[in-house]
Tab-separated table of C-alpha atoms in Angstrom:
chain	number	residue	atom	x	y	z
M	22	MET	CA	37.253	55.873	35.392
M	23	VAL	CA	33.958	57.251	34.176
M	24	LYS	CA	30.995	53.761	34.455
M	25	ILE	CA	29.500	53.704	31.804
M	26	GLN	CA	25.592	54.510	32.540
M	27	CYS	CA	22.888	51.216	31.793
M	28	GLY	CA	18.534	51.658	32.445
M	29	ASP	CA	16.298	49.994	34.716
M	30	ILE	CA	17.818	45.899	34.290
M	31	VAL	CA	15.307	43.227	36.268
M	32	GLU	CA	17.838	40.675	37.505
M	33	ILE	CA	16.780	37.208	38.086
M	34	GLN	CA	19.315	35.622	40.710
M	35	GLY	CA	19.581	31.369	40.066
M	36	ASP	CA	20.479	28.249	41.982
M	37	GLU	CA	23.450	26.567	42.324
M	38	MET	CA	27.263	26.871	40.291
M	39	THR	CA	24.566	28.882	37.646
M	40	ARG	CA	24.566	31.226	40.842
M	41	VAL	CA	28.386	31.046	41.949
M	42	ILE	CA	29.222	31.719	38.183
M	43	TRP	CA	26.078	34.902	38.142
M	44	ASP	CA	28.195	36.685	41.121
M	45	LEU	CA	31.358	36.286	39.388
M	46	ILE	CA	29.987	37.876	36.241
M	47	LYS	CA	28.804	40.993	37.748
M	48	GLU	CA	32.296	41.114	39.758
M	49	LYS	CA	34.840	40.745	37.320
M	50	LEU	CA	33.179	41.805	33.949
M	51	LEU	CA	30.169	43.909	35.129
M	52	PHE	CA	30.793	46.427	37.767
M	53	PRO	CA	33.980	47.750	37.115
M	54	TYR	CA	32.874	49.272	34.005
M	55	LEU	CA	28.695	49.646	33.967
M	56	ASP	CA	26.595	51.770	36.290
M	57	MET	CA	23.370	50.391	36.369
M	58	LYS	CA	19.530	50.409	37.729
M	59	LEU	CA	19.111	47.043	39.253
M	60	HIS	CA	15.694	45.624	39.931
M	61	TYR	CA	16.586	42.373	41.823
M	62	PHE	CA	14.569	39.229	42.569
M	63	ASP	CA	16.268	36.214	44.172
M	64	LEU	CA	14.701	32.636	42.458
M	65	GLY	CA	16.972	30.841	44.456
M	66	ILE	CA	14.869	27.547	44.852
M	67	GLU	CA	15.011	28.181	48.774
M	68	TYR	CA	13.325	32.092	48.744
M	69	ARG	CA	10.439	30.395	46.462
M	70	GLU	CA	9.187	28.031	48.768
M	71	LYS	CA	9.174	30.690	51.338
M	72	THR	CA	7.523	33.449	49.235
M	73	LYS	CA	5.802	30.201	48.211
M	74	ASP	CA	6.765	30.773	44.370
M	75	GLN	CA	4.791	34.908	44.455
M	76	VAL	CA	8.028	36.006	44.125
M	77	THR	CA	8.314	34.199	40.282
M	78	ILE	CA	5.513	36.390	39.706
M	79	ASP	CA	6.443	39.714	40.482
M	80	ALA	CA	9.686	39.105	38.461
M	81	ALA	CA	7.906	38.439	35.741
M	82	GLU	CA	5.205	41.643	36.420
M	83	ALA	CA	8.459	44.002	36.604
M	84	ILE	CA	9.951	42.524	33.422
M	85	LYS	CA	6.770	43.786	32.182
M	86	LYS	CA	7.272	47.335	33.873
M	87	TYR	CA	10.878	48.001	33.167
M	88	ASN	CA	10.934	46.135	29.469
M	89	VAL	CA	14.295	44.264	29.965
M	90	GLY	CA	15.329	41.102	32.364
M	91	VAL	CA	18.466	39.151	32.802
M	92	LYS	CA	17.924	35.660	34.282
M	93	CYS	CA	19.889	32.643	35.912
M	94	ALA	CA	19.122	29.336	35.185
M	95	THR	CA	16.946	28.261	38.222
M	96	ILE	CA	15.566	24.635	40.120
M	97	THR	CA	12.750	23.033	38.361
M	98	PRO	CA	12.007	20.670	41.475
M	99	ASP	CA	11.102	16.696	41.071
M	100	GLU	CA	10.052	14.428	43.543
M	101	ASP	CA	14.027	14.650	44.491
M	102	ARG	CA	14.541	17.763	45.079
M	103	VAL	CA	11.349	18.495	46.948
M	104	ARG	CA	12.462	16.133	49.149
M	105	GLU	CA	16.516	17.644	49.119
M	106	PHE	CA	15.127	21.291	50.297
M	107	ASN	CA	11.618	20.168	52.086
M	108	LEU	CA	9.583	22.210	49.540
M	109	SER	CA	5.612	22.088	50.244
M	110	LYS	CA	4.942	21.703	47.083
M	111	MET	CA	6.790	20.612	43.578
M	112	TRP	CA	6.766	24.206	42.153
M	113	LYS	CA	6.438	24.648	38.303
M	114	SER	CA	9.237	25.434	36.571
M	115	PRO	CA	9.764	29.618	37.044
M	116	ASN	CA	10.839	30.190	33.079
M	117	GLY	CA	7.332	28.362	32.634
M	118	THR	CA	5.622	30.691	34.810
M	119	ILE	CA	7.540	33.623	33.127
M	120	ARG	CA	6.810	32.804	29.838
M	121	ASN	CA	2.764	32.228	30.342
M	122	ILE	CA	3.094	35.920	31.753
M	123	LEU	CA	4.789	37.363	29.041
M	124	GLY	CA	3.763	35.776	26.341
M	125	GLY	CA	6.092	35.886	22.961
M	126	THR	CA	9.160	33.997	21.635
M	127	VAL	CA	11.854	32.072	22.722
M	128	PHE	CA	14.831	32.608	20.278
M	129	ARG	CA	17.910	30.334	20.783
M	130	GLU	CA	20.377	31.316	18.597
M	131	PRO	CA	24.354	29.140	18.334
M	132	ILE	CA	27.544	31.764	20.117
M	133	ILE	CA	29.742	30.638	17.023
M	134	CYS	CA	34.069	29.898	17.871
M	135	LYS	CA	35.993	28.643	14.823
M	136	ASN	CA	37.564	26.090	17.064
M	137	VAL	CA	35.167	24.696	18.237
M	138	PRO	CA	34.058	21.661	15.807
M	139	ARG	CA	30.336	20.576	14.923
M	140	LEU	CA	29.047	17.783	15.186
M	141	VAL	CA	26.878	18.188	12.677
M	142	PRO	CA	29.715	19.223	10.047
M	143	GLY	CA	27.300	21.047	7.478
M	144	TRP	CA	26.023	23.673	9.606
M	145	THR	CA	28.044	25.990	8.227
M	146	LYS	CA	25.472	29.074	9.238
M	147	PRO	CA	23.723	29.602	12.370
M	148	ILE	CA	20.406	27.855	13.006
M	149	VAL	CA	17.990	30.354	14.847
M	150	ILE	CA	14.971	28.516	17.269
M	151	GLY	CA	11.874	29.975	17.804
M	152	ARG	CA	9.726	28.289	20.563
M	153	HIS	CA	6.220	29.244	21.020
M	154	ALA	CA	6.438	30.891	24.495
M	155	PHE	CA	3.157	30.198	25.483
M	156	GLY	CA	0.362	27.211	26.331
M	157	ASP	CA	0.478	23.418	25.256
M	158	GLN	CA	2.372	20.790	27.624
M	159	TYR	CA	3.666	23.962	29.901
M	160	ARG	CA	0.513	24.794	30.954
M	161	ALA	CA	-1.414	21.332	30.706
M	162	THR	CA	-3.377	19.163	33.546
M	163	ASP	CA	-2.631	16.059	34.009
M	164	PHE	CA	-3.383	13.710	36.402
M	165	VAL	CA	-3.561	9.394	37.305
M	166	ILE	CA	-6.625	7.932	36.558
M	167	PRO	CA	-7.583	5.523	39.064
M	168	GLY	CA	-9.687	2.792	37.642
M	169	ASN	CA	-12.103	1.994	35.317
M	170	GLY	CA	-14.085	4.565	33.809
M	171	LYS	CA	-14.965	7.101	31.223
M	172	LEU	CA	-12.795	10.394	30.287
M	173	GLU	CA	-14.909	13.077	29.084
M	174	ILE	CA	-13.439	16.673	28.063
M	175	SER	CA	-15.781	19.329	27.727
M	176	TRP	CA	-16.517	23.430	27.123
M	177	THR	CA	-19.125	25.463	27.624
M	178	SER	CA	-19.104	28.982	26.221
M	179	SER	CA	-19.079	31.770	28.853
M	180	ASP	CA	-22.079	33.683	26.921
M	181	ASP	CA	-24.346	31.162	26.773
M	182	PRO	CA	-23.826	28.125	29.159
M	183	SER	CA	-26.230	26.341	26.582
M	184	ASN	CA	-23.421	26.455	23.650
M	185	GLN	CA	-21.191	23.212	24.849
M	186	LEU	CA	-18.771	20.782	23.100
M	187	LYS	CA	-18.228	17.569	24.413
M	188	TYR	CA	-15.784	14.711	23.397
M	189	THR	CA	-15.173	10.968	24.957
M	190	VAL	CA	-11.707	10.859	24.962
M	191	PHE	CA	-11.807	6.801	26.291
M	192	ASP	CA	-12.989	3.848	28.119
M	193	PHE	CA	-10.621	2.320	30.252
M	194	ALA	CA	-11.353	-0.948	30.773
M	195	ASN	CA	-9.143	-2.629	32.371
M	196	GLY	CA	-7.654	-0.541	35.097
M	197	GLY	CA	-6.712	3.225	35.451
M	198	GLY	CA	-3.441	4.647	33.372
M	199	VAL	CA	-2.978	8.342	32.977
M	200	ALA	CA	-4.056	11.322	30.953
M	201	LEU	CA	-3.504	15.061	29.968
M	202	ALA	CA	-6.122	18.265	28.837
M	203	MET	CA	-4.070	21.202	26.995
M	204	TYR	CA	-4.576	24.195	25.087
M	205	ASN	CA	-3.114	27.823	23.461
M	206	THR	CA	-5.349	30.427	22.023
M	207	ASP	CA	-5.904	31.717	18.544
M	208	GLU	CA	-3.984	35.591	20.836
M	209	SER	CA	-0.868	33.529	21.593
M	210	ILE	CA	-0.478	31.916	18.025
M	211	ARG	CA	-0.947	34.811	16.412
M	212	GLU	CA	1.207	36.280	18.688
M	213	PHE	CA	3.933	33.587	17.572
M	214	ALA	CA	3.484	34.372	14.269
M	215	HIS	CA	3.649	38.436	13.918
M	216	SER	CA	7.043	37.772	16.507
M	217	SER	CA	8.767	35.012	13.864
M	218	PHE	CA	7.770	36.622	10.611
M	219	GLN	CA	9.433	39.673	11.842
M	220	PHE	CA	12.788	37.629	13.800
M	221	ALA	CA	13.434	36.344	9.833
M	222	LEU	CA	13.032	39.893	8.486
M	223	GLN	CA	15.480	40.953	10.478
M	224	LYS	CA	17.731	38.352	9.876
M	225	GLY	CA	16.955	37.813	6.679
M	226	TRP	CA	16.957	34.351	6.800
M	227	PRO	CA	14.105	31.800	5.495
M	228	LEU	CA	11.610	30.675	8.121
M	229	TYR	CA	10.226	27.424	8.819
M	230	MET	CA	7.338	26.469	11.067
M	231	SER	CA	7.054	22.907	11.940
M	232	THR	CA	4.222	20.978	13.578
M	233	LYS	CA	2.117	17.394	13.868
M	234	ASN	CA	-0.795	18.491	11.581
M	235	THR	CA	-1.231	14.922	10.725
M	236	ILE	CA	-2.087	13.834	13.755
M	237	LEU	CA	-3.087	16.633	15.437
M	238	LYS	CA	-5.540	17.937	12.532
M	239	LYS	CA	-7.231	20.241	14.646
M	240	TYR	CA	-5.138	22.230	17.527
M	241	ASP	CA	-1.587	21.402	15.213
M	242	GLY	CA	-3.680	22.191	12.126
M	243	ARG	CA	-4.914	25.650	13.732
M	244	PHE	CA	-1.394	26.772	13.510
M	245	LYS	CA	-0.487	25.914	10.411
M	246	ASP	CA	-4.035	28.088	9.267
M	247	ILE	CA	-2.785	31.027	11.398
M	248	PHE	CA	0.509	31.089	10.136
M	249	ALA	CA	-0.621	30.457	6.344
M	250	GLU	CA	-3.143	33.507	7.054
M	251	ILE	CA	-0.889	35.898	8.266
M	252	TYR	CA	1.499	34.990	5.595
M	253	GLN	CA	0.002	36.092	3.161
M	254	LYS	CA	-1.616	38.680	4.401
M	255	GLU	CA	1.225	40.266	5.929
M	256	TYR	CA	4.732	39.367	5.389
M	257	LYS	CA	4.575	37.516	1.877
M	258	THR	CA	5.354	40.430	0.147
M	259	LYS	CA	8.009	41.552	2.540
M	260	PHE	CA	9.780	38.682	2.231
M	261	GLU	CA	9.670	37.926	-1.221
M	262	ALA	CA	11.433	41.795	-1.747
M	263	LYS	CA	13.870	39.948	0.809
M	264	ASN	CA	14.488	36.675	-1.500
M	265	ILE	CA	13.659	34.969	1.597
M	266	TRP	CA	10.314	32.837	1.787
M	267	TYR	CA	8.383	30.415	4.328
M	268	GLU	CA	6.930	27.098	4.677
M	269	HIS	CA	5.276	25.011	7.409
M	270	ARG	CA	6.977	21.360	7.593
M	271	LEU	CA	6.155	18.585	9.290
M	272	ILE	CA	8.137	17.862	12.333
M	273	ASP	CA	9.813	14.889	11.284
M	274	ASP	CA	10.273	15.853	7.724
M	275	MET	CA	12.317	19.388	9.508
M	276	VAL	CA	14.221	17.764	11.658
M	277	ALA	CA	15.724	14.632	8.572
M	278	ALA	CA	15.691	19.135	6.204
M	279	ALA	CA	17.695	20.199	8.514
M	280	MET	CA	19.984	17.793	9.868
M	281	LYS	CA	20.975	17.989	5.553
M	282	SER	CA	21.359	21.620	5.682
M	283	GLU	CA	23.989	24.586	5.952
M	284	GLY	CA	21.902	26.315	8.213
M	285	GLY	CA	20.742	30.259	8.125
M	286	PHE	CA	17.373	30.056	8.864
M	287	VAL	CA	14.950	30.127	11.044
M	288	TRP	CA	12.642	27.022	13.088
M	289	ALA	CA	9.443	28.754	14.926
M	290	CYS	CA	8.585	25.497	16.782
M	291	LYS	CA	5.307	25.114	19.510
M	292	ASN	CA	6.455	24.705	22.578
M	293	TYR	CA	7.605	21.931	23.777
M	294	ASP	CA	8.975	20.908	20.209
M	295	GLY	CA	11.211	24.260	20.777
M	296	ASP	CA	12.339	22.758	24.136
M	297	VAL	CA	13.789	19.688	22.214
M	298	GLN	CA	15.162	21.351	19.511
M	299	SER	CA	16.508	24.236	21.082
M	300	ASP	CA	19.344	21.400	22.623
M	301	SER	CA	19.662	19.247	19.877
M	302	VAL	CA	20.602	22.844	17.435
M	303	ALA	CA	22.926	23.745	20.529
M	304	GLN	CA	25.269	21.056	20.945
M	305	GLY	CA	25.033	19.811	17.003
M	306	PHE	CA	27.055	23.026	17.184
M	307	GLY	CA	29.704	22.085	19.593
M	308	SER	CA	28.006	22.519	22.920
M	309	LEU	CA	24.686	23.627	25.302
M	310	GLY	CA	26.856	25.866	26.796
M	311	LEU	CA	27.458	27.974	23.897
M	312	MET	CA	23.720	29.369	23.131
M	313	THR	CA	21.552	32.217	23.532
M	314	SER	CA	18.323	32.571	24.632
M	315	VAL	CA	15.747	35.825	24.069
M	316	LEU	CA	12.439	35.670	24.952
M	317	ILE	CA	10.731	38.571	22.872
M	318	CYS	CA	7.281	39.674	23.917
M	319	PRO	CA	5.015	40.678	21.526
M	320	ASP	CA	4.918	44.333	21.991
M	321	GLY	CA	8.623	44.127	20.597
M	322	LYS	CA	9.493	46.306	23.056
M	323	THR	CA	9.771	44.093	25.989
M	324	ILE	CA	12.840	40.748	25.975
M	325	GLU	CA	13.998	38.290	29.106
M	326	SER	CA	17.529	37.413	28.525
M	327	GLU	CA	17.921	33.793	30.083
M	328	ALA	CA	21.238	31.290	30.207
M	329	ALA	CA	19.711	28.383	28.448
M	330	HIS	CA	21.303	25.667	30.280
M	331	GLY	CA	20.430	24.178	33.675
M	332	THR	CA	21.757	24.785	37.271
M	333	VAL	CA	25.156	22.726	36.395
M	334	THR	CA	24.529	20.610	39.830
M	335	ARG	CA	26.940	18.266	39.985
M	336	HIS	CA	30.155	21.136	39.796
M	337	PHE	CA	28.120	22.635	42.550
M	338	ARG	CA	28.582	18.928	44.639
M	339	MET	CA	32.184	19.295	43.539
M	340	HIS	CA	32.167	23.362	44.464
M	341	GLN	CA	30.450	23.072	48.066
M	342	GLN	CA	33.423	20.206	48.715
M	343	GLY	CA	36.109	22.300	47.523
M	344	LYS	CA	36.949	20.932	45.118
M	345	GLU	CA	37.879	22.183	41.191
M	346	THR	CA	35.736	22.771	39.086
M	347	SER	CA	35.664	24.205	35.368
M	348	THR	CA	32.511	25.415	34.489
M	349	ASN	CA	31.129	27.334	31.896
M	350	PRO	CA	30.039	31.187	31.864
M	351	ILE	CA	29.589	32.083	28.227
M	352	ALA	CA	25.800	31.527	28.113
M	353	SER	CA	25.344	33.912	31.429
M	354	ILE	CA	27.200	36.375	30.288
M	355	PHE	CA	24.876	36.435	26.684
M	356	ALA	CA	22.378	36.194	28.811
M	357	TRP	CA	23.278	40.014	30.718
M	358	THR	CA	25.331	41.093	27.135
M	359	ARG	CA	21.517	40.540	25.383
M	360	GLY	CA	19.679	42.567	27.861
M	361	PHE	CA	21.686	45.278	27.548
M	362	MET	CA	22.259	45.672	23.829
M	363	HIS	CA	18.416	45.584	24.303
M	364	ARG	CA	17.935	48.401	27.002
M	365	ALA	CA	20.295	49.454	24.772
M	366	LYS	CA	18.054	49.546	21.631
M	367	LEU	CA	15.120	51.024	24.007
M	368	ASP	CA	17.138	54.449	25.330
M	369	ASN	CA	19.559	55.122	22.336
M	370	ASN	CA	22.751	53.824	24.620
M	371	THR	CA	25.220	53.252	22.107
M	372	ASP	CA	28.184	53.094	24.830
M	373	LEU	CA	26.878	50.682	26.198
M	374	ASP	CA	25.953	48.424	23.402
M	375	ASN	CA	29.793	49.284	22.514
M	376	PHE	CA	29.934	47.237	26.157
M	377	ALA	CA	27.632	44.385	25.071
M	378	ARG	CA	29.030	43.659	21.517
M	379	LYS	CA	32.682	44.455	23.128
M	380	LEU	CA	32.076	41.700	25.815
M	381	GLU	CA	30.717	39.005	23.363
M	382	GLU	CA	34.072	39.143	21.230
M	383	THR	CA	36.171	38.701	24.715
M	384	CYS	CA	34.456	35.971	24.912
M	385	VAL	CA	35.005	34.408	21.423
M	386	GLU	CA	38.429	35.355	20.906
M	387	THR	CA	39.064	33.983	24.452
M	388	ILE	CA	37.977	30.087	23.277
M	389	GLU	CA	39.526	31.013	19.446
M	390	SER	CA	42.656	31.908	21.177
M	391	GLY	CA	43.006	27.931	23.584
M	392	PHE	CA	41.684	29.412	27.011
M	393	MET	CA	38.366	28.031	27.393
M	394	THR	CA	36.527	25.918	29.899
M	395	LYS	CA	36.874	21.794	30.248
M	396	ASP	CA	33.620	20.713	28.392
M	397	LEU	CA	34.224	23.087	25.244
M	398	ALA	CA	38.373	21.339	25.357
M	399	ILE	CA	36.641	18.437	25.625
M	400	CYS	CA	34.574	19.193	22.470
M	401	ILE	CA	38.023	19.743	20.959
M	402	LYS	CA	40.031	17.545	21.956
M	403	GLY	CA	37.443	14.438	22.930
M	404	THR	CA	38.543	12.238	25.960
M	405	ASN	CA	42.396	13.124	25.919
M	406	VAL	CA	42.219	16.443	27.745
M	407	GLU	CA	45.226	17.175	30.142
M	408	ARG	CA	44.452	19.473	32.592
M	409	LYS	CA	46.620	21.816	30.837
M	410	ASP	CA	44.286	21.980	28.056
M	411	TYR	CA	41.327	23.987	29.999
M	412	LEU	CA	40.928	26.601	32.898
M	413	ASN	CA	38.849	26.215	36.077
M	414	THR	CA	36.450	28.143	36.428
M	415	PHE	CA	37.553	31.307	38.543
M	416	GLU	CA	40.902	31.093	36.248
M	417	PHE	CA	38.286	31.223	32.813
M	418	LEU	CA	36.853	34.486	34.570
M	419	ASP	CA	39.942	35.397	35.855
M	420	LYS	CA	40.812	35.595	31.781
M	421	LEU	CA	37.833	37.111	30.539
M	422	GLN	CA	38.329	39.680	33.295
M	423	GLU	CA	42.131	40.487	31.276
M	424	ASN	CA	41.407	40.541	28.090
M	425	LEU	CA	38.265	42.471	28.693
M	426	SER	CA	40.304	44.781	30.481
M	427	LYS	CA	42.560	44.992	27.140
M	428	LYS	CA	40.334	45.614	24.445
M	429	LEU	CA	38.178	48.682	26.133
M	430	SER	CA	40.957	50.633	26.547
M	431	CYS	CA	42.557	50.629	23.001
C-alpha cells in the first residue's frame, strides 16, 4: 500500500496515560497509512525539568516555523507534582507558555455522537467556545502579602519617565493576604476579535462575546469596546449578509442564556472564562473526552491542535500496576486529525484531508455502533455498566484500527 504523504507536523509528546495512548494512536492508526515529516518535542515532565522548560519554548517556535502542531496532554505541576518528580521549581502550564508565544484563540467544539446523551438535552446544535489564549490570569503576577502595609500598582511610560500612573490598591491593616496583577494588550484583544469574527463567518453562526464589564469597567470594558469597534468597521455588513449577528453579553447572563439555548453559536470568552466554559460545554454535550481544541494564530496560517483534557493520572496508576484500563482516546485522535486537515489545506493535499475526515468518521461511527470506552458507556447506561458494555484501552484502539482499515479499503 502506498502511504499518503504528509508535510511538516510538530509533534508534542505528553505525560502519563495520554502518552501511552498517543504512541498507540501513531502505531495503529497513523504509521500504517501516512508518511509524515514529524518534528518531535518531548514535553513529558521529566524532560521539561531536564531542559529547564526550554523544550516548551522550542516547541512553540517550531510551530511558528512549520505552521502545524499537534499536542498530547501534559502535566502542569502543583506542589504534589513537584515532590513526586523532584522538580527544581513549579514549572508553568506548557499550554499557557505555548499560547503566549503563538497568540491567537483556542476554539473548542464538541464531538457529537448520536448515542451519547446530552446532559443539556436542549443542545441540539454544537456550541463552539473561542478562548482568548493570551494574558490575564495565565500571565499574572501573584504573591503573598506578608503583613500590614500599602499595596500599590504603577505604570511608567517608556518614552517619558515623568509620565506615570499610580494607584493604591489596598491598605493592609489587619495582617497580610494575597495580591494579583494581570494584564492584556490592545494588539492581542484585536487579534482575538478578528479570529472570533472570522471563525463565526466560516461557521455561519452568530457570535457572542462575554465579559464582566459592569465590575471590571476598564479591563473588561476594553475587550467590549474593541470588539464593538472592529465589528462595526469590518464585519457588520458581512454578518448581515449571512443573516447572523454579533452581541456582547455579561458572563452570568450568557451562561444562563446558553443553558436555555439550542446551541448553534460561537461564544468568545476571555482566557479564564474560556477555560471553565469549554469544560462545561463539553460535559453538557456528554463527555470531556469528546471535544476538539484548536489554537488558531493571528496569521490564520498557524495552528496547534491538542487534546482538551488532562493526562488521566488515575488510569496511568492502574496501567503501571498492570491493571486493566478503559481510557478514551478520541480527543487525542482528533488532535491529530485537525492538524492533518490544516496541513492538507496549506499544501492542497486532498488525500491527507480525506484520510483525516475518514479517521474522524471512523471514531464516531464506531461509538455509535456500540463499541466504546467505559466513560462513554457510563454516559449512556449510568452506574449500571457491566464489563460487556465497554472495551478496554487496547481493545478500543484495535476496534478503531479494524474499522479504519475497512473504511479506507472501500
